[in-house]
Amino acid sequence: AQRVTQPEKLLSVFKGAPVELKCNYSYSGSPELFWYVQYSRQRLQLLLRHISRESIKGFTADLNKGETSFHLKKPFAQEEDSAMYYCALSGLQAGTALIFGKGTTLSVSS
Amino acid sequence: ETGVTQSPTHLIKTRGQQVTLRCSSQSGHNTVSWYQQALGQGPQFIFQYYREEENGRGNFPPRFSGLQFPNYSSELNVNALELDDSALYLCASSTYRGGNTGELFFGEGSRLTVL
């Protein structure tokens, strides 16, 4: 079964601390992995995708096929990073949907 | 560039009624997909439309149906509403050029409450 698991509902850190939002997936094939973010009173938007191998707003995520994980990391959290983060996967086929995890709320306090 | 817009933003219906939700795609996008987001859950895929035809569907019953129009706008229709249909309904548009669908651009959602 295709599934995305985000084990933490809430992650609270202090400003400047490292952040790791966990994401594990199960998929029988080669998925594409994404992180979407929703800031307060804003719409859901793409943060990054694994094929881009980019660092966006200081966040990176590496696809580990052996561990079926796609954890989101940032070395130094900022207060403006506080948001809801969703990990999602998509099969590499036309018409395939994004399968989302339940999301992790990141709270960064000073 | 106009983003994805959805209407209405909020609505209340009673069990058994029917509802239509509307979505205008972002300019230049040819694919629209709908997601249901229950409280405390991630978005769950309902279906996707490309070139006015459904080309992907999640685990939702037939009473969930949709349309895509020539201008790429879309409707989600839900018949025989049930209490569990209460949720935020998200529309997302994207560009499909062959291969997998590109980045999804989401609307702000329509919050449906079924009493």
mmCIF file of C-alpha atoms in Angstrom:
data_model
loop_
_atom_site.group_PDB
_atom_site.id
_atom_site.type_symbol
_atom_site.label_atom_id
_atom_site.label_comp_id
_atom_site.label_asym_id
_atom_site.label_seq_id
_atom_site.Cartn_x
_atom_site.Cartn_y
_atom_site.Cartn_z
ATOM 1 C CA ALA A 1 0.000 0.000 0.000
ATOM 2 C CA GLN A 2 1.138 3.514 -0.741
ATOM 3 C CA ARG A 3 1.575 5.443 2.449
ATOM 4 C CA VAL A 4 3.366 8.452 3.893
ATOM 5 C CA THR A 5 4.053 8.528 7.610
ATOM 6 C CA GLN A 6 5.000 11.586 9.585
ATOM 7 C CA PRO A 7 5.465 10.295 13.113
ATOM 8 C CA GLU A 8 5.500 13.650 14.885
ATOM 9 C CA LYS A 9 2.337 15.694 15.135
ATOM 10 C CA LEU A 10 4.174 18.600 16.753
ATOM 11 C CA LEU A 11 7.818 19.570 16.892
ATOM 12 C CA SER A 12 8.824 22.449 19.136
ATOM 13 C CA VAL A 13 12.317 23.905 18.966
ATOM 14 C CA PHE A 14 14.106 27.077 19.967
ATOM 15 C CA LYS A 15 15.361 29.595 17.460
ATOM 16 C CA GLY A 16 18.789 28.598 16.212
ATOM 17 C CA ALA A 17 18.348 24.922 17.022
ATOM 18 C CA PRO A 18 18.579 22.254 14.312
ATOM 19 C CA VAL A 19 15.343 20.887 12.918
ATOM 20 C CA GLU A 20 14.524 17.490 11.463
ATOM 21 C CA LEU A 21 11.016 16.666 10.356
ATOM 22 C CA LYS A 22 10.680 12.963 9.751
ATOM 23 C CA CYS A 23 8.964 11.352 6.794
ATOM 24 C CA ASN A 24 8.825 7.688 5.876
ATOM 25 C CA TYR A 25 7.046 6.233 2.906
ATOM 26 C CA SER A 26 5.964 2.947 1.404
ATOM 27 C CA TYR A 27 5.566 2.670 -2.334
ATOM 28 C CA SER A 28 6.083 -0.195 -4.750
ATOM 29 C CA GLY A 29 8.011 1.644 -7.402
ATOM 30 C CA SER A 30 10.041 4.801 -7.838
ATOM 31 C CA PRO A 31 8.190 7.662 -6.231
ATOM 32 C CA GLU A 32 8.808 11.335 -6.366
ATOM 33 C CA LEU A 33 8.908 12.928 -2.917
ATOM 34 C CA PHE A 34 7.858 16.413 -1.910
ATOM 35 C CA TRP A 35 7.592 18.657 1.099
ATOM 36 C CA TYR A 36 4.667 21.078 1.130
ATOM 37 C CA VAL A 37 4.295 23.830 3.723
ATOM 38 C CA GLN A 38 1.388 25.864 5.008
ATOM 39 C CA TYR A 39 2.190 29.056 6.893
ATOM 40 C CA SER A 40 -0.443 30.658 9.087
ATOM 41 C CA ARG A 41 -3.321 32.048 7.018
ATOM 42 C CA GLN A 42 -1.648 31.070 3.750
ATOM 43 C CA ARG A 43 -2.379 28.348 1.257
ATOM 44 C CA LEU A 44 -0.519 25.088 0.934
ATOM 45 C CA GLN A 45 2.593 25.522 -1.209
ATOM 46 C CA LEU A 46 5.517 23.482 -2.421
ATOM 47 C CA LEU A 47 8.672 23.805 -0.357
ATOM 48 C CA LEU A 48 10.928 21.379 -2.193
ATOM 49 C CA ARG A 49 11.006 18.173 -4.245
ATOM 50 C CA HIS A 50 13.687 15.531 -4.154
ATOM 51 C CA ILE A 51 14.512 15.606 -7.852
ATOM 52 C CA SER A 52 15.474 19.272 -7.614
ATOM 53 C CA ARG A 53 18.096 18.652 -4.944
ATOM 54 C CA GLU A 54 17.738 22.284 -3.915
ATOM 55 C CA SER A 55 17.984 24.048 -0.602
ATOM 56 C CA ILE A 56 14.920 26.232 -0.095
ATOM 57 C CA LYS A 57 14.814 28.688 2.814
ATOM 58 C CA GLY A 58 17.719 26.735 4.297
ATOM 59 C CA PHE A 59 15.810 23.435 4.216
ATOM 60 C CA THR A 60 17.144 20.305 2.555
ATOM 61 C CA ALA A 61 15.768 16.808 2.201
ATOM 62 C CA ASP A 62 17.537 13.711 0.968
ATOM 63 C CA LEU A 63 15.737 10.692 -0.385
ATOM 64 C CA ASN A 64 17.023 7.527 1.290
ATOM 65 C CA LYS A 65 15.611 4.626 -0.682
ATOM 66 C CA GLY A 66 17.129 2.043 1.653
ATOM 67 C CA GLU A 67 15.343 3.483 4.667
ATOM 68 C CA THR A 68 12.397 4.745 2.578
ATOM 69 C CA SER A 69 12.752 8.118 4.209
ATOM 70 C CA PHE A 70 12.703 11.741 3.101
ATOM 71 C CA HIS A 71 13.443 13.732 6.228
ATOM 72 C CA LEU A 72 13.408 17.535 6.089
ATOM 73 C CA LYS A 73 16.316 19.270 7.777
ATOM 74 C CA LYS A 74 17.469 22.754 8.609
ATOM 75 C CA PRO A 75 20.594 23.487 10.659
ATOM 76 C CA PHE A 76 19.325 26.649 12.361
ATOM 77 C CA ALA A 77 15.586 27.171 12.817
ATOM 78 C CA GLN A 78 14.041 30.613 12.498
ATOM 79 C CA GLU A 79 10.751 31.827 13.982
ATOM 80 C CA GLU A 80 9.364 32.335 10.485
ATOM 81 C CA ASP A 81 9.763 28.591 9.870
ATOM 82 C CA SER A 82 6.812 27.948 12.186
ATOM 83 C CA ALA A 83 4.205 26.261 9.994
ATOM 84 C CA MET A 84 2.532 22.974 9.127
ATOM 85 C CA TYR A 85 4.715 20.721 7.003
ATOM 86 C CA TYR A 86 3.393 17.885 4.858
ATOM 87 C CA CYS A 87 5.452 15.194 3.236
ATOM 88 C CA ALA A 88 3.945 13.794 0.033
ATOM 89 C CA LEU A 89 4.759 11.288 -2.655
ATOM 90 C CA SER A 90 3.696 10.810 -6.242
ATOM 91 C CA GLY A 91 4.159 7.911 -8.594
ATOM 92 C CA LEU A 92 5.930 8.675 -11.839
ATOM 93 C CA GLN A 93 2.814 8.153 -13.946
ATOM 94 C CA ALA A 94 0.332 10.488 -15.502
ATOM 95 C CA GLY A 95 -2.702 11.150 -13.368
ATOM 96 C CA THR A 96 -1.192 9.873 -10.178
ATOM 97 C CA ALA A 97 -2.078 11.827 -7.149
ATOM 98 C CA LEU A 98 -0.057 13.195 -4.322
ATOM 99 C CA ILE A 99 -0.319 11.042 -1.243
ATOM 100 C CA PHE A 100 0.121 13.217 1.821
ATOM 101 C CA GLY A 101 1.157 12.440 5.341
ATOM 102 C CA LYS A 102 -0.844 13.815 8.243
ATOM 103 C CA GLY A 103 1.541 16.694 8.699
ATOM 104 C CA THR A 104 3.859 17.988 11.404
ATOM 105 C CA THR A 105 3.417 21.350 13.055
ATOM 106 C CA LEU A 106 6.765 23.037 13.563
ATOM 107 C CA SER A 107 6.832 25.643 16.303
ATOM 108 C CA VAL A 108 9.961 27.760 16.643
ATOM 109 C CA SER A 109 10.171 29.981 19.693
ATOM 110 C CA SER A 110 12.708 32.558 20.759
ATOM 111 C CA GLU B 1 -0.599 35.855 -12.878
ATOM 112 C CA THR B 2 -3.856 34.843 -11.194
ATOM 113 C CA GLY B 3 -3.652 32.080 -8.605
ATOM 114 C CA VAL B 4 -6.113 29.275 -7.947
ATOM 115 C CA THR B 5 -9.425 30.580 -6.664
ATOM 116 C CA GLN B 6 -12.185 28.569 -5.052
ATOM 117 C CA SER B 7 -15.787 29.322 -4.193
ATOM 118 C CA PRO B 8 -17.576 29.371 -1.911
ATOM 119 C CA THR B 9 -15.138 29.701 0.973
ATOM 120 C CA HIS B 10 -17.568 28.342 3.540
ATOM 121 C CA LEU B 11 -20.903 26.595 3.318
ATOM 122 C CA ILE B 12 -23.255 24.614 5.484
ATOM 123 C CA LYS B 13 -25.472 21.821 4.183
ATOM 124 C CA THR B 14 -27.653 19.152 5.727
ATOM 125 C CA ARG B 15 -27.405 15.416 5.305
ATOM 126 C CA GLY B 16 -28.770 14.177 1.992
ATOM 127 C CA GLN B 17 -28.314 17.462 0.173
ATOM 128 C CA GLN B 18 -26.047 18.052 -2.807
ATOM 129 C CA VAL B 19 -23.207 20.541 -3.109
ATOM 130 C CA THR B 20 -21.160 22.028 -5.935
ATOM 131 C CA LEU B 21 -17.758 23.552 -5.317
ATOM 132 C CA ARG B 22 -15.964 25.608 -7.936
ATOM 133 C CA CYS B 23 -12.353 26.203 -8.829
ATOM 134 C CA SER B 24 -10.570 28.480 -11.284
ATOM 135 C CA SER B 25 -7.168 27.184 -12.275
ATOM 136 C CA GLN B 26 -4.029 29.247 -12.308
ATOM 137 C CA SER B 27 -3.394 30.821 -15.685
ATOM 138 C CA GLY B 28 -1.545 28.483 -18.050
ATOM 139 C CA HIS B 29 -2.356 25.293 -16.134
ATOM 140 C CA ASN B 30 -4.129 22.412 -17.862
ATOM 141 C CA THR B 31 -4.706 19.975 -14.992
ATOM 142 C CA VAL B 32 -6.860 20.292 -11.931
ATOM 143 C CA SER B 33 -7.109 17.973 -8.959
ATOM 144 C CA TRP B 34 -9.310 17.936 -5.881
ATOM 145 C CA TYR B 35 -8.400 16.943 -2.359
ATOM 146 C CA GLN B 36 -10.415 16.452 0.808
ATOM 147 C CA GLN B 37 -8.791 17.486 4.068
ATOM 148 C CA ALA B 38 -10.514 16.382 7.229
ATOM 149 C CA LEU B 39 -9.610 18.027 10.508
ATOM 150 C CA GLY B 40 -6.152 16.960 11.682
ATOM 151 C CA GLN B 41 -5.423 15.004 8.520
ATOM 152 C CA GLY B 42 -3.387 15.585 5.409
ATOM 153 C CA PRO B 43 -5.122 16.237 2.097
ATOM 154 C CA GLN B 44 -6.593 13.110 0.509
ATOM 155 C CA PHE B 45 -6.815 12.797 -3.268
ATOM 156 C CA ILE B 46 -10.315 12.700 -4.737
ATOM 157 C CA PHE B 47 -9.684 12.911 -8.497
ATOM 158 C CA GLN B 48 -7.791 14.709 -11.226
ATOM 159 C CA TYR B 49 -8.902 16.134 -14.569
ATOM 160 C CA TYR B 50 -6.866 16.705 -17.701
ATOM 161 C CA ARG B 51 -8.331 17.821 -21.007
ATOM 162 C CA GLU B 52 -11.807 17.694 -19.510
ATOM 163 C CA GLU B 53 -11.528 14.018 -18.624
ATOM 164 C CA GLU B 54 -10.948 12.303 -15.317
ATOM 165 C CA ASN B 55 -7.493 10.701 -15.416
ATOM 166 C CA GLY B 56 -7.016 9.567 -11.865
ATOM 167 C CA ARG B 57 -9.290 8.879 -8.890
ATOM 168 C CA GLY B 58 -8.757 8.182 -5.239
ATOM 169 C CA ASN B 59 -10.784 5.994 -2.920
ATOM 170 C CA PHE B 60 -13.987 8.026 -3.021
ATOM 171 C CA PRO B 61 -17.488 6.780 -3.877
ATOM 172 C CA PRO B 62 -19.256 7.698 -7.141
ATOM 173 C CA ARG B 63 -21.364 10.326 -5.393
ATOM 174 C CA PHE B 64 -18.209 12.443 -5.659
ATOM 175 C CA SER B 65 -18.055 13.641 -9.243
ATOM 176 C CA GLY B 66 -16.381 16.404 -11.150
ATOM 177 C CA LEU B 67 -16.095 18.387 -14.310
ATOM 178 C CA GLN B 68 -13.362 20.308 -16.064
ATOM 179 C CA PHE B 69 -14.351 22.995 -18.530
ATOM 180 C CA PRO B 70 -12.562 24.163 -21.701
ATOM 181 C CA ASN B 71 -11.095 27.111 -19.785
ATOM 182 C CA TYR B 72 -9.640 24.554 -17.313
ATOM 183 C CA SER B 73 -11.892 25.634 -14.463
ATOM 184 C CA SER B 74 -13.500 22.813 -12.538
ATOM 185 C CA GLU B 75 -16.364 21.733 -10.339
ATOM 186 C CA LEU B 76 -16.608 19.169 -7.600
ATOM 187 C CA ASN B 77 -20.077 17.786 -6.973
ATOM 188 C CA VAL B 78 -21.039 15.717 -3.978
ATOM 189 C CA ASN B 79 -24.460 14.066 -3.827
ATOM 190 C CA ALA B 80 -26.287 12.614 -0.847
ATOM 191 C CA LEU B 81 -24.102 14.417 1.659
ATOM 192 C CA GLU B 82 -23.059 12.547 4.783
ATOM 193 C CA LEU B 83 -21.787 13.934 8.058
ATOM 194 C CA ASP B 84 -18.291 12.581 7.296
ATOM 195 C CA ASP B 85 -18.133 14.761 4.185
ATOM 196 C CA SER B 86 -17.522 17.729 6.461
ATOM 197 C CA ALA B 87 -14.025 18.857 5.518
ATOM 198 C CA LEU B 88 -11.912 21.414 3.717
ATOM 199 C CA TYR B 89 -11.957 20.776 -0.020
ATOM 200 C CA LEU B 90 -8.831 21.881 -1.815
ATOM 201 C CA CYS B 91 -8.421 22.443 -5.499
ATOM 202 C CA ALA B 92 -4.975 22.381 -7.065
ATOM 203 C CA SER B 93 -3.904 23.192 -10.584
ATOM 204 C CA SER B 94 -0.763 22.158 -12.397
ATOM 205 C CA THR B 95 0.743 21.646 -15.818
ATOM 206 C CA TYR B 96 1.007 18.211 -17.335
ATOM 207 C CA ARG B 97 3.419 17.961 -20.236
ATOM 208 C CA GLY B 98 3.905 14.214 -20.342
ATOM 209 C CA GLY B 99 5.363 12.184 -17.527
ATOM 210 C CA ASN B 100 4.335 13.060 -14.023
ATOM 211 C CA THR B 101 2.356 16.136 -13.120
ATOM 212 C CA GLY B 102 4.319 19.200 -12.113
ATOM 213 C CA GLU B 103 4.114 21.298 -8.966
ATOM 214 C CA LEU B 104 0.629 21.657 -7.536
ATOM 215 C CA PHE B 105 -0.678 25.150 -6.843
ATOM 216 C CA PHE B 106 -3.425 25.074 -4.256
ATOM 217 C CA GLY B 107 -6.412 27.261 -3.642
ATOM 218 C CA GLU B 108 -7.448 28.348 -0.171
ATOM 219 C CA GLY B 109 -10.169 25.752 -0.029
ATOM 220 C CA SER B 110 -13.897 25.502 0.517
ATOM 221 C CA ARG B 111 -14.912 24.504 4.017
ATOM 222 C CA LEU B 112 -18.006 22.327 3.971
ATOM 223 C CA THR B 113 -19.979 21.573 7.101
ATOM 224 C CA VAL B 114 -22.677 18.921 6.920
ATOM 225 C CA LEU B 115 -25.266 18.969 9.710
#
